[in-house]
Amino acid sequence: MIKFYIGFEQAGYLMKILRILSVLVVSTTIFAFGADAQTRKTPAKRPPTPKVVTTNTVPAATVADTKSGAEKLSIQIKNVTKFIYALGGIARGIEDLDKEARTKKIVQAAIDQNETNKREVIQAIRNLQAGLATLEVEFRTKEPLKRYLVQIQGITELSNQSEDLARSGRFSESGKPLLLVVEKLSDTLVAMR
């Protein structure tokens, strides 16, 4: 049997080694946590992104007014175009009957009917004129539509010219200013897109 006998010197030496080992274990553990902390990246603090304010945003009221104006333009284009189409045949009939009345003797009923037709054409032009004047006023007064006033301006005056021509018996010519009205209305509608 062998007995282990450790002397004081050897025990001191063993204690030093144990201290060194424990210091090494503790320091390794500390350094391991320190190294781990260094490899983790802390997220960089970014400044908050400012809210982007675009100047192209159009208020809903402006969009609604513009859409309403475009719809009214479309209606007037249809009204004036249909009237011009119907006016062609009616105007020719009125003017032909007026020529016959000057050169030949015609039945009074035909003359009366021709006068009724003249009044109806003039009244139809006035009705168109009222709608066009209302539309032009709307484009003058509503802020979102004012920028299109350049294109539409003058349609009331052109419809006045049409009425003046019809009242003077020049029914065929009374359609020419209305053609210009259709052009102006169409140009305005294109500008609004």
Short mmCIF file of C-alpha atoms in Angstrom, two decimals:
data_model
loop_
_atom_site.label_atom_id
_atom_site.label_comp_id
_atom_site.label_asym_id
_atom_site.label_seq_id
_atom_site.Cartn_x
_atom_site.Cartn_y
_atom_site.Cartn_z
CA MET A 1 0.00 0.00 0.00
CA ILE A 2 1.13 3.31 -0.97
CA LYS A 3 0.23 6.25 1.07
CA PHE A 4 -0.08 9.68 -0.30
CA TYR A 5 1.61 12.08 1.83
CA ILE A 6 1.65 15.68 0.82
CA GLY A 7 3.82 18.05 2.60
CA PHE A 8 3.25 21.67 3.29
CA GLU A 9 5.38 22.72 0.42
CA GLN A 10 3.54 20.56 -1.96
CA ALA A 11 0.19 21.64 -0.55
CA GLY A 12 1.12 25.29 -1.08
CA TYR A 13 2.14 24.51 -4.61
CA LEU A 14 -1.16 22.71 -5.26
CA MET A 15 -3.10 25.63 -3.81
CA LYS A 16 -1.34 28.05 -6.15
CA ILE A 17 -2.24 25.88 -9.13
CA LEU A 18 -5.86 25.67 -8.00
CA ARG A 19 -5.97 29.47 -7.58
CA ILE A 20 -4.48 29.97 -11.02
CA LEU A 21 -6.93 27.49 -12.53
CA SER A 22 -9.88 29.12 -10.82
CA VAL A 23 -8.73 32.55 -11.94
CA LEU A 24 -8.37 31.18 -15.47
CA VAL A 25 -11.86 29.64 -15.41
CA VAL A 26 -13.43 32.82 -14.05
CA SER A 27 -11.59 35.08 -16.49
CA THR A 28 -12.39 32.78 -19.43
CA THR A 29 -16.05 32.90 -18.49
CA ILE A 30 -15.96 36.69 -18.19
CA PHE A 31 -14.13 37.06 -21.49
CA ALA A 32 -16.57 34.67 -23.17
CA PHE A 33 -19.53 36.81 -22.12
CA GLY A 34 -17.64 39.94 -23.12
CA ALA A 35 -16.83 38.51 -26.54
CA ASP A 36 -20.46 37.50 -27.03
CA ALA A 37 -21.55 41.00 -26.13
CA GLN A 38 -19.17 42.45 -28.68
CA THR A 39 -20.44 40.27 -31.52
CA ARG A 40 -24.03 41.31 -31.01
CA LYS A 41 -24.78 44.47 -32.87
CA THR A 42 -27.05 46.93 -31.27
CA PRO A 43 -29.54 48.24 -33.76
CA ALA A 44 -28.59 51.67 -34.98
CA LYS A 45 -30.97 54.34 -33.90
CA ARG A 46 -32.49 55.79 -37.01
CA PRO A 47 -34.09 59.15 -36.93
CA PRO A 48 -37.84 58.93 -37.40
CA THR A 49 -38.84 59.27 -41.04
CA PRO A 50 -40.64 62.53 -41.58
CA LYS A 51 -44.14 62.39 -42.98
CA VAL A 52 -44.07 63.17 -46.65
CA VAL A 53 -46.45 65.90 -47.62
CA THR A 54 -47.19 65.84 -51.32
CA THR A 55 -48.40 68.93 -53.03
CA ASN A 56 -50.26 66.90 -55.64
CA THR A 57 -52.98 65.84 -53.25
CA VAL A 58 -56.28 67.19 -54.41
CA PRO A 59 -59.07 67.73 -51.89
CA ALA A 60 -62.13 65.57 -52.40
CA ALA A 61 -64.33 68.63 -52.96
CA THR A 62 -62.10 69.76 -55.82
CA VAL A 63 -62.26 66.34 -57.44
CA ALA A 64 -66.04 66.26 -57.04
CA ASP A 65 -66.45 69.76 -58.52
CA THR A 66 -64.19 68.92 -61.45
CA LYS A 67 -66.02 65.67 -62.14
CA SER A 68 -69.38 67.43 -61.90
CA GLY A 69 -68.16 70.13 -64.27
CA ALA A 70 -66.96 67.53 -66.77
CA GLU A 71 -70.32 65.75 -66.62
CA LYS A 72 -72.16 69.01 -67.26
CA LEU A 73 -69.85 69.77 -70.17
CA SER A 74 -70.63 66.38 -71.63
CA ILE A 75 -74.37 66.97 -71.31
CA GLN A 76 -74.11 70.35 -73.04
CA ILE A 77 -72.01 68.88 -75.86
CA LYS A 78 -74.74 66.30 -76.44
CA ASN A 79 -77.53 68.89 -76.27
CA VAL A 80 -75.91 71.32 -78.69
CA THR A 81 -74.83 68.58 -81.11
CA LYS A 82 -78.33 67.08 -81.24
CA PHE A 83 -79.80 70.52 -81.78
CA ILE A 84 -77.39 71.34 -84.62
CA TYR A 85 -78.23 68.01 -86.27
CA ALA A 86 -81.97 68.70 -86.08
CA LEU A 87 -81.53 72.36 -87.05
CA GLY A 88 -80.07 71.47 -90.45
CA GLY A 89 -83.28 70.01 -91.85
CA ILE A 90 -85.61 72.37 -90.02
CA ALA A 91 -83.70 75.49 -91.08
CA ARG A 92 -83.73 74.44 -94.73
CA GLY A 93 -87.49 73.81 -94.59
CA ILE A 94 -88.17 77.18 -92.93
CA GLU A 95 -86.04 79.12 -95.40
CA ASP A 96 -87.47 77.26 -98.43
CA LEU A 97 -91.03 77.97 -97.29
CA ASP A 98 -90.13 81.65 -96.75
CA LYS A 99 -88.83 81.87 -100.37
CA GLU A 100 -91.98 80.22 -101.71
CA ALA A 101 -94.17 82.57 -99.69
CA ARG A 102 -92.51 85.55 -101.37
CA THR A 103 -92.78 84.20 -104.90
CA LYS A 104 -95.94 82.07 -104.84
CA LYS A 105 -99.18 82.03 -103.11
CA ILE A 106 -99.22 79.33 -100.44
CA VAL A 107 -101.83 78.09 -98.03
CA GLN A 108 -102.14 80.15 -94.87
CA ALA A 109 -101.89 77.02 -92.72
CA ALA A 110 -98.38 76.36 -94.12
CA ILE A 111 -97.35 79.95 -93.38
CA ASP A 112 -98.70 79.67 -89.83
CA GLN A 113 -96.90 76.38 -89.30
CA ASN A 114 -93.68 77.94 -90.59
CA GLU A 115 -94.02 80.82 -88.11
CA THR A 116 -94.60 78.31 -85.32
CA ASN A 117 -91.46 76.43 -86.40
CA LYS A 118 -89.45 79.67 -86.34
CA ARG A 119 -90.61 80.48 -82.81
CA GLU A 120 -89.83 76.93 -81.66
CA VAL A 121 -86.32 77.06 -83.13
CA ILE A 122 -85.66 80.43 -81.48
CA GLN A 123 -87.02 79.10 -78.17
CA ALA A 124 -84.83 75.99 -78.47
CA ILE A 125 -81.80 78.23 -79.01
CA ARG A 126 -82.76 80.24 -75.92
CA ASN A 127 -83.04 77.03 -73.90
CA LEU A 128 -79.56 75.99 -75.06
CA GLN A 129 -78.36 79.48 -74.26
CA ALA A 130 -79.67 79.24 -70.69
CA GLY A 131 -77.86 75.95 -70.09
CA LEU A 132 -74.63 77.27 -71.60
CA ALA A 133 -74.81 80.50 -69.59
CA THR A 134 -75.33 78.52 -66.38
CA LEU A 135 -72.36 76.32 -67.23
CA GLU A 136 -70.11 79.30 -68.00
CA VAL A 137 -71.12 80.99 -64.73
CA GLU A 138 -70.30 77.82 -62.84
CA PHE A 139 -66.83 77.75 -64.39
CA ARG A 140 -66.37 81.41 -63.42
CA THR A 141 -67.44 80.99 -59.80
CA LYS A 142 -66.25 77.55 -58.64
CA GLU A 143 -62.59 77.66 -57.68
CA PRO A 144 -61.58 74.23 -59.05
CA LEU A 145 -63.17 75.03 -62.43
CA LYS A 146 -61.68 78.52 -62.85
CA ARG A 147 -58.50 77.17 -64.41
CA TYR A 148 -60.58 75.87 -67.35
CA LEU A 149 -62.36 79.18 -67.91
CA VAL A 150 -59.99 80.12 -70.73
CA GLN A 151 -61.22 77.22 -72.84
CA ILE A 152 -64.94 77.64 -72.14
CA GLN A 153 -65.15 81.42 -72.04
CA GLY A 154 -67.39 82.93 -74.70
CA ILE A 155 -69.95 80.15 -75.14
CA THR A 156 -72.76 82.42 -73.92
CA GLU A 157 -71.82 85.08 -76.46
CA LEU A 158 -71.72 82.50 -79.25
CA SER A 159 -75.18 81.25 -78.31
CA ASN A 160 -76.38 84.90 -78.35
CA GLN A 161 -75.03 85.21 -81.90
CA SER A 162 -76.94 82.06 -82.86
CA GLU A 163 -80.17 83.51 -81.50
CA ASP A 164 -79.60 86.82 -83.31
CA LEU A 165 -79.07 85.00 -86.61
CA ALA A 166 -82.24 82.95 -86.12
CA ARG A 167 -84.30 86.02 -85.20
CA SER A 168 -83.13 87.72 -88.37
CA GLY A 169 -84.37 84.75 -90.43
CA ARG A 170 -80.94 83.25 -91.12
CA PHE A 171 -81.67 79.86 -89.57
CA SER A 172 -79.06 77.89 -91.53
CA GLU A 173 -76.33 80.28 -90.42
CA SER A 174 -77.51 80.18 -86.80
CA GLY A 175 -75.89 76.76 -86.42
CA LYS A 176 -72.36 78.03 -87.15
CA PRO A 177 -71.80 79.76 -83.78
CA LEU A 178 -73.16 76.64 -82.09
CA LEU A 179 -70.49 74.57 -83.84
CA LEU A 180 -67.92 76.86 -82.22
CA VAL A 181 -69.65 76.26 -78.88
CA VAL A 182 -69.23 72.50 -79.33
CA GLU A 183 -65.54 73.04 -80.13
CA LYS A 184 -65.04 75.11 -76.98
CA LEU A 185 -66.89 72.60 -74.82
CA SER A 186 -64.86 69.72 -76.28
CA ASP A 187 -61.57 71.58 -75.75
CA THR A 188 -62.53 72.25 -72.14
CA LEU A 189 -63.42 68.60 -71.57
CA VAL A 190 -60.04 67.54 -72.98
CA ALA A 191 -58.23 70.06 -70.76
CA MET A 192 -59.97 68.64 -67.69
CA ARG A 193 -58.50 65.14 -68.15
#
